[in-house]
XYZ file of C-alpha atoms in Angstrom:
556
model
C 34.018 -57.788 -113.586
C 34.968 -54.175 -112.969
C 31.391 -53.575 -113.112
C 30.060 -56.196 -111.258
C 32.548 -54.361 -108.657
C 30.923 -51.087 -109.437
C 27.353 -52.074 -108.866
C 28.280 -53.270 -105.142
C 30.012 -49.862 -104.255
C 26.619 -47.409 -105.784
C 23.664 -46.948 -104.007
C 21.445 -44.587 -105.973
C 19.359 -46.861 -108.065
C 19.156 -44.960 -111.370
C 23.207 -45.040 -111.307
C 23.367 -48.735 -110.647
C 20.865 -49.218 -113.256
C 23.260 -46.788 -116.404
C 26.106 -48.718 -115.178
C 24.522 -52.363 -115.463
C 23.043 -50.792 -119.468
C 26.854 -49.973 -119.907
C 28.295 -52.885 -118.905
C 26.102 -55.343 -120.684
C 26.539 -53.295 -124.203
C 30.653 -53.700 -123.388
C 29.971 -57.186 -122.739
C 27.569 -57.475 -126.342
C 30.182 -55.617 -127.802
C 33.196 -58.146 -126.799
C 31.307 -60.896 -128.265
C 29.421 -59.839 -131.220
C 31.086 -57.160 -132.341
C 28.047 -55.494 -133.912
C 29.228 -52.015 -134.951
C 25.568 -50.276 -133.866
C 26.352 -50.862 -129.947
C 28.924 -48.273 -130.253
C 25.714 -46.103 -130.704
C 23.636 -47.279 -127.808
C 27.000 -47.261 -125.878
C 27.439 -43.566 -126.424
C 23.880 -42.949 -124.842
C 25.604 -44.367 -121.385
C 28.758 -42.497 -121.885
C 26.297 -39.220 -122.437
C 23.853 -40.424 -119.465
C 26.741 -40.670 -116.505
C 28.478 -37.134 -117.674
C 24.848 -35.520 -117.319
C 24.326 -37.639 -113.660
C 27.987 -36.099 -112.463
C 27.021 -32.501 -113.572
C 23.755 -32.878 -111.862
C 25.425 -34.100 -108.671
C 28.208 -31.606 -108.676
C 30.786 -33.524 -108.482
C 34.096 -32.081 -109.917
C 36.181 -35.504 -109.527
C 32.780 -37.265 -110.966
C 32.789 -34.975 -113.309
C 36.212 -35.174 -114.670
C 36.046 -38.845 -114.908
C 32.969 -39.192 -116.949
C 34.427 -36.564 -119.224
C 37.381 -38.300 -119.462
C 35.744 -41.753 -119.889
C 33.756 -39.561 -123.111
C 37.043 -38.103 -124.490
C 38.710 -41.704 -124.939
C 35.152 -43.542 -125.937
C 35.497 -40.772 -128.785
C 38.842 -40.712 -129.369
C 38.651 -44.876 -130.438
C 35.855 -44.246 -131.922
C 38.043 -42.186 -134.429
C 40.846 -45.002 -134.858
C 38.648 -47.582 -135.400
C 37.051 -45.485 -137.816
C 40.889 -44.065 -139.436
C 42.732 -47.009 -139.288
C 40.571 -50.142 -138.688
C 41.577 -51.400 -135.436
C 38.884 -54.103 -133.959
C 35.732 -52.262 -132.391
C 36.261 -54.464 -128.831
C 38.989 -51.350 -128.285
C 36.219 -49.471 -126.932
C 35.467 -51.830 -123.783
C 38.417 -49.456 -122.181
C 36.661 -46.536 -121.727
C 34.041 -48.466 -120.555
C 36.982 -49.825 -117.540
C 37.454 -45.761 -116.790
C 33.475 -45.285 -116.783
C 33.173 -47.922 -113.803
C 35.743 -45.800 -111.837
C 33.243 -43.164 -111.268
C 31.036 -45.465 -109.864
C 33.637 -45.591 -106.814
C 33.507 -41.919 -106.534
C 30.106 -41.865 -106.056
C 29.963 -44.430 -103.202
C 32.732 -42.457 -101.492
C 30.999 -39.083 -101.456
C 28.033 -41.039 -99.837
C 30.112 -41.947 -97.179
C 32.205 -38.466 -96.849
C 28.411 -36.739 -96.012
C 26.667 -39.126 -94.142
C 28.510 -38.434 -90.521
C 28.335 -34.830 -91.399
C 24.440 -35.306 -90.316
C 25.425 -37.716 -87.339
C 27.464 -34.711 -86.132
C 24.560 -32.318 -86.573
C 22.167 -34.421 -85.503
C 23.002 -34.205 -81.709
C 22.619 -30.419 -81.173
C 19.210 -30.489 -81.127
C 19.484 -33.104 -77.824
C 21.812 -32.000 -75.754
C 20.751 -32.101 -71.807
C 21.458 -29.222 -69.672
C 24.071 -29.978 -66.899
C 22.907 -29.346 -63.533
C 26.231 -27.277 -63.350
C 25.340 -24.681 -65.730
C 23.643 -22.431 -63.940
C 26.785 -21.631 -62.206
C 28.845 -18.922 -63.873
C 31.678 -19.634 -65.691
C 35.270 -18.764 -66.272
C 34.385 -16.010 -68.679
C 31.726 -14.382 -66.365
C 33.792 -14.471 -63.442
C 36.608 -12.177 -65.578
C 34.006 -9.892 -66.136
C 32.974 -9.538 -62.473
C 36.432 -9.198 -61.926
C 37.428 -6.212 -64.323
C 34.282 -4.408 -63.700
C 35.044 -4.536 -59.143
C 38.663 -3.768 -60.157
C 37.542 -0.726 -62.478
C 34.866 0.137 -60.156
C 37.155 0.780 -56.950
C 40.116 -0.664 -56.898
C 41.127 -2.319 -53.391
C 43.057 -5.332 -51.737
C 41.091 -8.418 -52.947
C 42.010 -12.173 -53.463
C 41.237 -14.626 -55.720
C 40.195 -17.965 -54.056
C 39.955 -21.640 -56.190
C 38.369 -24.346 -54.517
C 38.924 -28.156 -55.537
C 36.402 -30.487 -54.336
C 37.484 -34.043 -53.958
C 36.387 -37.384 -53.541
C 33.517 -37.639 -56.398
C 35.794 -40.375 -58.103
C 34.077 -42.899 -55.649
C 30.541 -41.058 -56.504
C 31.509 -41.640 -60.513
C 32.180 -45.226 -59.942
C 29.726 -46.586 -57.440
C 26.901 -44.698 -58.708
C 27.718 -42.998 -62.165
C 28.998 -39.791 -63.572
C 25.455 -38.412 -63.934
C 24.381 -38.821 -60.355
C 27.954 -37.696 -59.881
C 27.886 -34.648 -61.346
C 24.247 -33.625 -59.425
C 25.981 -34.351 -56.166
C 28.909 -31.656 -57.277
C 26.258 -29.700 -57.760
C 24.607 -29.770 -54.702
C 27.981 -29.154 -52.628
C 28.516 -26.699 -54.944
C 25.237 -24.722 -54.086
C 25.616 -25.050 -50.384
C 29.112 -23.662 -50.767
C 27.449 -20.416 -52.565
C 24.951 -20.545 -49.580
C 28.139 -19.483 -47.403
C 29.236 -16.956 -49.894
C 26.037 -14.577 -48.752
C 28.538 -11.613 -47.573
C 29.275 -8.386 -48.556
C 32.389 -8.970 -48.886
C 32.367 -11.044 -51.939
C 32.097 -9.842 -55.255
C 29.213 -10.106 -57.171
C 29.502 -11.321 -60.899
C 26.118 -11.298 -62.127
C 22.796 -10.554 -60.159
C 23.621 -12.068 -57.216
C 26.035 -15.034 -58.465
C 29.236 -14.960 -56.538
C 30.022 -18.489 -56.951
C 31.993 -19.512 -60.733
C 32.447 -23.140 -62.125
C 35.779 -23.145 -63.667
C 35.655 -26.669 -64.773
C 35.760 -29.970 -63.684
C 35.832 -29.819 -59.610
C 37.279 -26.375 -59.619
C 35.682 -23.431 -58.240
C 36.222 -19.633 -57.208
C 35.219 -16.411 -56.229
C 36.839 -12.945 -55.764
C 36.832 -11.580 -51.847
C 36.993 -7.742 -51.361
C 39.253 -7.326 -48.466
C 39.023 -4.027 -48.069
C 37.411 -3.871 -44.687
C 38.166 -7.480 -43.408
C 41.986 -8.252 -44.775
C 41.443 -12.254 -43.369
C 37.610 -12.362 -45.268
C 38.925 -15.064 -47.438
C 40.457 -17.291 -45.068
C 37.242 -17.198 -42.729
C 34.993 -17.734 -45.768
C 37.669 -20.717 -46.674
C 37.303 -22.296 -43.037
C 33.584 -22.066 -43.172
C 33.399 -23.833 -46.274
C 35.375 -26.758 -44.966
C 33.970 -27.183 -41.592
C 29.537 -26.710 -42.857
C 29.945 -28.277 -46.156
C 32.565 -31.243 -46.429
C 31.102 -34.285 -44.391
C 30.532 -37.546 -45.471
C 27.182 -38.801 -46.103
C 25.590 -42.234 -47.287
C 24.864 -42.636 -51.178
C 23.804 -46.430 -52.324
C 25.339 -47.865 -48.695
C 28.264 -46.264 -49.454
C 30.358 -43.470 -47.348
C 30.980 -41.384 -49.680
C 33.392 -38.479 -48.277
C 34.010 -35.296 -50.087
C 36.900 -33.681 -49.068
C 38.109 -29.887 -50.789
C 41.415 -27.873 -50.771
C 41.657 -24.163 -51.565
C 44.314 -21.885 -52.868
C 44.162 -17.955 -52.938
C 46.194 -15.158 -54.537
C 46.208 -11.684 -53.389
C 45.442 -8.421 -56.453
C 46.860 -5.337 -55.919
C 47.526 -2.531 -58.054
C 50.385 -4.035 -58.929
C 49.830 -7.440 -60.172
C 45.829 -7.366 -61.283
C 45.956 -9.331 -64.514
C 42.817 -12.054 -64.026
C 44.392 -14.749 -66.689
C 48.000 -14.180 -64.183
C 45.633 -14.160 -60.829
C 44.158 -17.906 -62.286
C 47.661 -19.176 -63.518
C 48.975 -18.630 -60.248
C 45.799 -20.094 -57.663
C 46.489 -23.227 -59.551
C 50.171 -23.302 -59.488
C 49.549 -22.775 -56.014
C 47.033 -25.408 -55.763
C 49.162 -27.981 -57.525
C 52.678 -27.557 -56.342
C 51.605 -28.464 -52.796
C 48.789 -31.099 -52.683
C 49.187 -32.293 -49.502
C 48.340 -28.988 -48.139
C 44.252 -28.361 -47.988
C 44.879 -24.354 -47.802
C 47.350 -22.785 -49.863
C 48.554 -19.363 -50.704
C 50.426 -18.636 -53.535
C 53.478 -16.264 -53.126
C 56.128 -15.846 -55.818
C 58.773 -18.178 -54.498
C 56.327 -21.068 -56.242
C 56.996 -19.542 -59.618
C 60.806 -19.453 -58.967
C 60.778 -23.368 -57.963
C 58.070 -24.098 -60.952
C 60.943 -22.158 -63.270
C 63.521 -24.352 -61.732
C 61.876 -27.443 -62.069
C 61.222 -26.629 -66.009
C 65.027 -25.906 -65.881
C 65.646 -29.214 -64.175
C 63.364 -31.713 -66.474
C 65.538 -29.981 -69.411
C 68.704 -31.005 -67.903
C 67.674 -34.221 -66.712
C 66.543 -34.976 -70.493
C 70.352 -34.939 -71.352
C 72.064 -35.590 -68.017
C 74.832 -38.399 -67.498
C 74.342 -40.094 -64.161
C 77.909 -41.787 -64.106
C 79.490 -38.017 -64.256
C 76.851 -35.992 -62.582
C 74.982 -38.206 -59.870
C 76.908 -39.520 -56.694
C 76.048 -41.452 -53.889
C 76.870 -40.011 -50.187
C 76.809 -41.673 -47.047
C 75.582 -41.678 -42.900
C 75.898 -44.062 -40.419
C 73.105 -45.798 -38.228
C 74.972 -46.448 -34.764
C 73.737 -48.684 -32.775
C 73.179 -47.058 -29.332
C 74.024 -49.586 -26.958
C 77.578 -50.119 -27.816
C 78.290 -47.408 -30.631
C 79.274 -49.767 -33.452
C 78.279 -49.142 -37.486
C 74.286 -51.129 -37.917
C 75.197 -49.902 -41.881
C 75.868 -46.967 -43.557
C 72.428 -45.533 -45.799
C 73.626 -44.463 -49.246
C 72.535 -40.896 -50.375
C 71.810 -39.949 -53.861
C 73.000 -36.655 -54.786
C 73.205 -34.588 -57.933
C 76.501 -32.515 -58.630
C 74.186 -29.488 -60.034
C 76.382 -27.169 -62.660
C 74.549 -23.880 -61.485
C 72.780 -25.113 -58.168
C 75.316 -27.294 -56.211
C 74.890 -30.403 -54.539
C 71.108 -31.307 -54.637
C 69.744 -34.041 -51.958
C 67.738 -36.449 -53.675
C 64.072 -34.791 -52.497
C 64.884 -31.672 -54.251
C 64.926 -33.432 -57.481
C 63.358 -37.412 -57.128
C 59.796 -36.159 -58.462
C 61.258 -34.118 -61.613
C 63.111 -37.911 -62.235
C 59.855 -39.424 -62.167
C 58.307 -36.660 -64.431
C 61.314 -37.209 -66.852
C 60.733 -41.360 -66.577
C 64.363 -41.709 -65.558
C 63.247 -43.573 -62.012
C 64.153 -47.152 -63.255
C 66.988 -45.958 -64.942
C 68.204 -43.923 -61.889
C 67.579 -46.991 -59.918
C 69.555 -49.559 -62.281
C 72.499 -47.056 -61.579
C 72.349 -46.528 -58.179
C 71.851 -50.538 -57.711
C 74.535 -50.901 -59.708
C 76.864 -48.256 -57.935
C 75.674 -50.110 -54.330
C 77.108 -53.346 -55.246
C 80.281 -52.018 -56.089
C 80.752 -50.437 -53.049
C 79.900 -53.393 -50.343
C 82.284 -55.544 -53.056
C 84.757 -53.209 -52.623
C 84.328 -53.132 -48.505
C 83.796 -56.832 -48.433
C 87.407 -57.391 -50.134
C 88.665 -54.279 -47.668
C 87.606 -56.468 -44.533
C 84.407 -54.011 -43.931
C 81.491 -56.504 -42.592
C 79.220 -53.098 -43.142
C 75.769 -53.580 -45.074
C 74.659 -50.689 -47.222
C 71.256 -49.654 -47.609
C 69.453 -47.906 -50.774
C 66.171 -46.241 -50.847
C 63.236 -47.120 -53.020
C 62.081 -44.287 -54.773
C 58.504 -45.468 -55.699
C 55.982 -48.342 -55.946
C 57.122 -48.443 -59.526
C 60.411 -49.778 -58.749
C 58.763 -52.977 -56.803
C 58.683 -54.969 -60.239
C 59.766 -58.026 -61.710
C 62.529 -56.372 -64.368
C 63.990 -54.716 -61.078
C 63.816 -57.523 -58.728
C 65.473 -59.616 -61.372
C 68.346 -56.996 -61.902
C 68.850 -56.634 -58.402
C 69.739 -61.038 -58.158
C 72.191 -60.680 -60.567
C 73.475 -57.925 -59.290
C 74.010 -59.659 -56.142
C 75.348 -62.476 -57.807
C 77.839 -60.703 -60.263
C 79.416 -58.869 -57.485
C 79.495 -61.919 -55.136
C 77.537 -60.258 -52.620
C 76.259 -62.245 -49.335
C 72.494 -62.071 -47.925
C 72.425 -59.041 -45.759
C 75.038 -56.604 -47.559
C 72.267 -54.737 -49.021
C 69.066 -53.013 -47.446
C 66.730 -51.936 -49.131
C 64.393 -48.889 -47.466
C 60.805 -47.923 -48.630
C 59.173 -44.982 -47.242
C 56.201 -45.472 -45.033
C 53.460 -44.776 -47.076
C 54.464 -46.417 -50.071
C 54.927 -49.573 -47.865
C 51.344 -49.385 -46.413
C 49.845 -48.968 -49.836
C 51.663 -51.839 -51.432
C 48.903 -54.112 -53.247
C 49.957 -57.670 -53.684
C 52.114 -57.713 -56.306
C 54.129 -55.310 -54.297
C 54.271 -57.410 -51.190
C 55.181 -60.316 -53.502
C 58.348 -58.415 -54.534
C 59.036 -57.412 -51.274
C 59.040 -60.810 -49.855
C 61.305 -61.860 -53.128
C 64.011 -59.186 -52.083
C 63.557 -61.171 -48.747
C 64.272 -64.187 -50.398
C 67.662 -63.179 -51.948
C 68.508 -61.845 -49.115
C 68.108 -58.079 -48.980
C 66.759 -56.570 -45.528
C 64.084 -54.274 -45.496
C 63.883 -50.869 -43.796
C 60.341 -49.200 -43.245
C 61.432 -45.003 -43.484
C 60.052 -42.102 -42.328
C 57.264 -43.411 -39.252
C 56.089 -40.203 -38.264
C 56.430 -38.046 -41.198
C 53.017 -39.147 -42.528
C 49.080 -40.267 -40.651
C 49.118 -43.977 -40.689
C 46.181 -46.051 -38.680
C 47.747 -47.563 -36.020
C 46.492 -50.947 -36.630
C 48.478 -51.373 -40.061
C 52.216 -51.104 -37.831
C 51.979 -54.289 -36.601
C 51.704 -56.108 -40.114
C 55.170 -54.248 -41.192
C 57.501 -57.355 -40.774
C 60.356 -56.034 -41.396
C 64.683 -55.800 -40.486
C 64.412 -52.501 -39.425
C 61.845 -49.299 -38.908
C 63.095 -45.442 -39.231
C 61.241 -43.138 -36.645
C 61.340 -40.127 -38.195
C 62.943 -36.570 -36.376
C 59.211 -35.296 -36.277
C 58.653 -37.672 -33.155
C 61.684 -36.670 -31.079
C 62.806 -32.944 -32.572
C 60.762 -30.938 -29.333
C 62.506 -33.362 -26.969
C 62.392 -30.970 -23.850
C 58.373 -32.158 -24.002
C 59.518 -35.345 -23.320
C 56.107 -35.991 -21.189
C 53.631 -35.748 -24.451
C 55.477 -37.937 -27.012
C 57.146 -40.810 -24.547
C 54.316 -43.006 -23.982
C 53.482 -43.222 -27.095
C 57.090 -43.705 -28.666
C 57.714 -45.994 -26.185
C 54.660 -47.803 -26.996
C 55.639 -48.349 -30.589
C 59.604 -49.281 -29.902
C 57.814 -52.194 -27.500
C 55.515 -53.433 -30.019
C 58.154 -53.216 -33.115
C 61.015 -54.902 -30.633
C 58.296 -57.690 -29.932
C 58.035 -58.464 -33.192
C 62.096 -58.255 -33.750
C 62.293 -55.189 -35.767
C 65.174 -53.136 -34.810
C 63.748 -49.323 -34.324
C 66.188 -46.507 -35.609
C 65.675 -43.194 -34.667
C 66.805 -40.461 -37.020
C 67.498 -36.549 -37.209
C 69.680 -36.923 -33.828
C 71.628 -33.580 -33.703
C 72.841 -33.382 -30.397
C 74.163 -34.922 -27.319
C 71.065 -34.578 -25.275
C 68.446 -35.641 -27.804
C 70.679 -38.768 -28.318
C 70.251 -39.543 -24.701
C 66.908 -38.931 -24.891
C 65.923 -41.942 -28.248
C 68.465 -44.195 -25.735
C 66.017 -43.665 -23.533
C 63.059 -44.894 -25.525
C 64.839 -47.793 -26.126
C 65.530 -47.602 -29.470
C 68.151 -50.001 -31.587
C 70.125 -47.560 -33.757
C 70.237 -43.625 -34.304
C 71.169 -41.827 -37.296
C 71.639 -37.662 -37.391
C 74.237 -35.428 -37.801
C 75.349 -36.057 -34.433
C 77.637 -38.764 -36.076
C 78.446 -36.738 -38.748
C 77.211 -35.124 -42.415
C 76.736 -37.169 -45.349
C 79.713 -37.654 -47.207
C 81.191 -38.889 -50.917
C 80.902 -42.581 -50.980
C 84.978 -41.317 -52.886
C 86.422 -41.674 -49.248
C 84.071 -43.854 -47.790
C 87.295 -46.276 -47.506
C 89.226 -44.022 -45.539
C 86.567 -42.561 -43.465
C 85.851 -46.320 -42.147
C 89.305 -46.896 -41.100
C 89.589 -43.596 -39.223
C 86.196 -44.752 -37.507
C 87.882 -47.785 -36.654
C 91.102 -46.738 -35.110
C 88.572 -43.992 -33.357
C 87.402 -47.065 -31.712
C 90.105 -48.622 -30.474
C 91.481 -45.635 -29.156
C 88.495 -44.825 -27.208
C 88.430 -48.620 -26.092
């Protein structure tokens, strides 16, 4: 059997054929016991040492010797002290071992010449005959050693090819990158930018990113002009397969001097640049991003040990409603007591929590925290709802919708004593299992407030599907005020359509006396600023409501 198991495992045909002689003299051997097999049976011990050493195998080798040693060695008892001549059948069980051995190197060198195999057809990428990473350090150190001068380093990231890749295909992808690419370099005919080889002045650093080096020794702004030019001849949308297809690009630049010329530091900090504000399609770096990336490194440390019940807080600011001053609700504020950087709002910090994957976590506590709070005001006499702020898309599940109804139910809470806020854009970019947890919050009986209209583009024709309690205009729309004439028809526009649909519109950053009078005038629910006063600790919310109150009655 062990060599019925052998012969399935080895290939090479004279092998299979020494290890079906061997096993049929074991098998002779076990029946007849004919003493002359042991002779014939040393020929097949003899025959798979030689195959190992031709092969050279060491393990093969080793085996088959050993398999020879013991065939020997019983050969010797039987001869010294008589024992039965079937004895021998176990080196005969160590011979078919090897045959395992075998069948294993076979398979250890066979993708060794898959892997070699596809040199020899590799296809050139239409991208290589840009210059790369390495060729563009050499440009730079030879301009830098050649006459050093004010200079900047600019990286451009094209965008948009992810709809190329998936409507058409990477390969046709990649040729279109490398078209825009080469009508970029077109632009870069000027004397002002370095030359890295010949007359390449364009390098591929990988993937969408490219750059070039701009000698600003004669025109300081050279890069920015060469930056706007780029966007403005280059970056339009065009028809591939009957699809728009719109390529879009952002650029960051760094500035050499004597002082800081290092290329490898010049690269590190275009793309710290280029990352740490994508919003932004021009960027330059300046070292205040390396202090906040430092900081944030600092952060995501802390946060990995951090105990929100002793170090995280929630604050609190009033909406008032502007036609007779009363509390709408108060918004709950997260905050972070920082040991070495004081109170932190929540935007200084939110994305490092989502970095960390604390969000749910963060959000199970400050759900948590929430319904304490309107318990405790609801057993004070306080008819005030609270709201909380969603901090992403990835909160809008079914573990977190869940936690919030028994929540709700475990603090006796009544529909409307929470309010739940989601910014803008996260709102208009819900898919529909986000809209179906939206309209469950609905259905327990949390309120929804739409934050932050005005902070970021949205097409007009998506605000009249937001069917919500409430809508937060945010200070961007009302901070010049004194232009009242510019911004008032089209504020006013929005309250009207937002009021015919029954959502209250709250206007926020109100600061002073005259820019309240001025949302009253727009006709706006509720305003919210520091008009009314600073956050504060959600530790004295109790008191601060019953000075409010007897405020009230006194100015009654």
């Amino acid at each position: 059997m062990a060599m019925i198991a052998t012969l399935l495992s080895v290939k090479n045909t004279a092998s299979r054929l020494s290890y079906l002689c061997t096993g049929l003299i074991g098998l002779a051997i076990l029946s007849s016991g004919a003493a002359w097999l042991s002779a014939l049976l040393a020929l097949g011990f003899g025959f798979n040492l030689w195959h190992a050493i031709v092969h050279k195998n060491k393990l093969l080798i080793i085996l088959s010797a050993l398999a020879a040693v013991l065939f020997i060695a019983l050969l010797i008892a039987i001869a010294a002290f008589g024992i039965a001549l079937f004895w021998v059948v176990i080196a005969v069980l160590l011979l078919s071992l090897t045959g395992f051995v075998t069948n294993n190197e076979a398979l250890n060198q066979a993708p060794l010449k898959q892997q070699a195999a596809p040199e020899h057809y590799i296809e050139s990428s239409p991208l290589a005959s840009f210059a790369d990473k390495q060729k563009l350090r050499q440009g730079y150190n030879m301009w830098r050693n050649k006459a050093p001068s004010l200079g900047a380093l600019v990286i451009l990231r094209l965008e948009g090819f992810e709809q190329v890749n998936q409507h058409i295909g990477r390969d046709f992808g990649d040729l279109l990158l490398a078209q825009s690419a080469n009508r970029i370099k077109e632009l870069l005919n000027n004397d002002g930018i370095v030359s890295l080889e010949e007359d390449e002045k364009l390098a591929h650093l990988g993937g969408l990113n490219f750059a070039f080096i701009c000698n600003l020794a004669s025109h300081k702004h050279l890069h920015e002009k060469i930056i706007t030019e780029i966007f403005g001849a280059t970056l339009k949308p065009f028809n591939v397969a009957n699809c728009t297809i719109e390529v879009t690009a952002r650029a960051s630049y760094v500035h050499c001097n004597e002082q800081d010329d290092d290329f490898d530091n010049l690269i590190k900090s275009a793309y710290l640049a280029l990352d740490s504000q994508p919003k932004q399609q021009v960027v330059a770096y300046h070292q205040q991003m390396m202090i906040e990336q430092l900081e944030q490194q600092a952060r995501l440390k802390e946060l990995a040990e951090i105990d929100f019940t002793n170090e995280f807080e929630l604050y609190f600011q009033p909406v008032i409603v502007n036609d007779n001053g009363q509390i709408e609700f108060l918004e709950l504020l997260l905050r972070w007591q920082h040991p070495k950087q004081g109170i932190l709002s929540a935007s200084r910090f939110i994305d490092d929590i989502r970095i960390a994957g604390l969000a749910y976590p963060l959000a199970i506590f400050v759900i948590e925290r929430a319904a304490e709070l309107a318990m405790a005001l609801r057993m004070e006499g306080f008819a005030v709802p609270l709201s909380i702020n969603v901090f992403g898309p990835e909160m809008l599940n079914e573990e977190f919708v869940e936690f919030v109804t028994s929540a709700m139910k475990e603090h006796n809470l009544r529909p409307g004593d929470l309010i739940v806020e989601c910014p803008l854009h996260i709102f208009t970019n819900l898919d529909d299992k986000g809209r179906a947890m939206i309209a469950r919050l609905n259905n327990i009986g949390l309120k929804v407030c739409v934050d932050g209209l005005g902070d970021n583009p949205v097409s007009l024709s998506k605000l009249p599907s937001l069917a919500v309690e409430y809508i937060k205009v945010a200070p961007a729309l009302t901070a010049d005020f004194s232009n009242q004439n510019n911004i008032r028809s089209l504020v006013v526009g929005m309250v009207q359509m937002h009021n015919q649909q029954s959502t209250k519109v709250i206007f926020e950053g109100v600061e002073t006396l005259d820019q309240l009078k001025f949302v009253k005038s727009l006709k706006g629910y509720a305003a919210q600023g520091y008009y009314f006063g600073h956050p504060l600790s959600s530790v004295g919310l109790m008191s601060w409501l019953k000075q409010w109150q007897l405020a009230q009655q006194q100015s009654n």
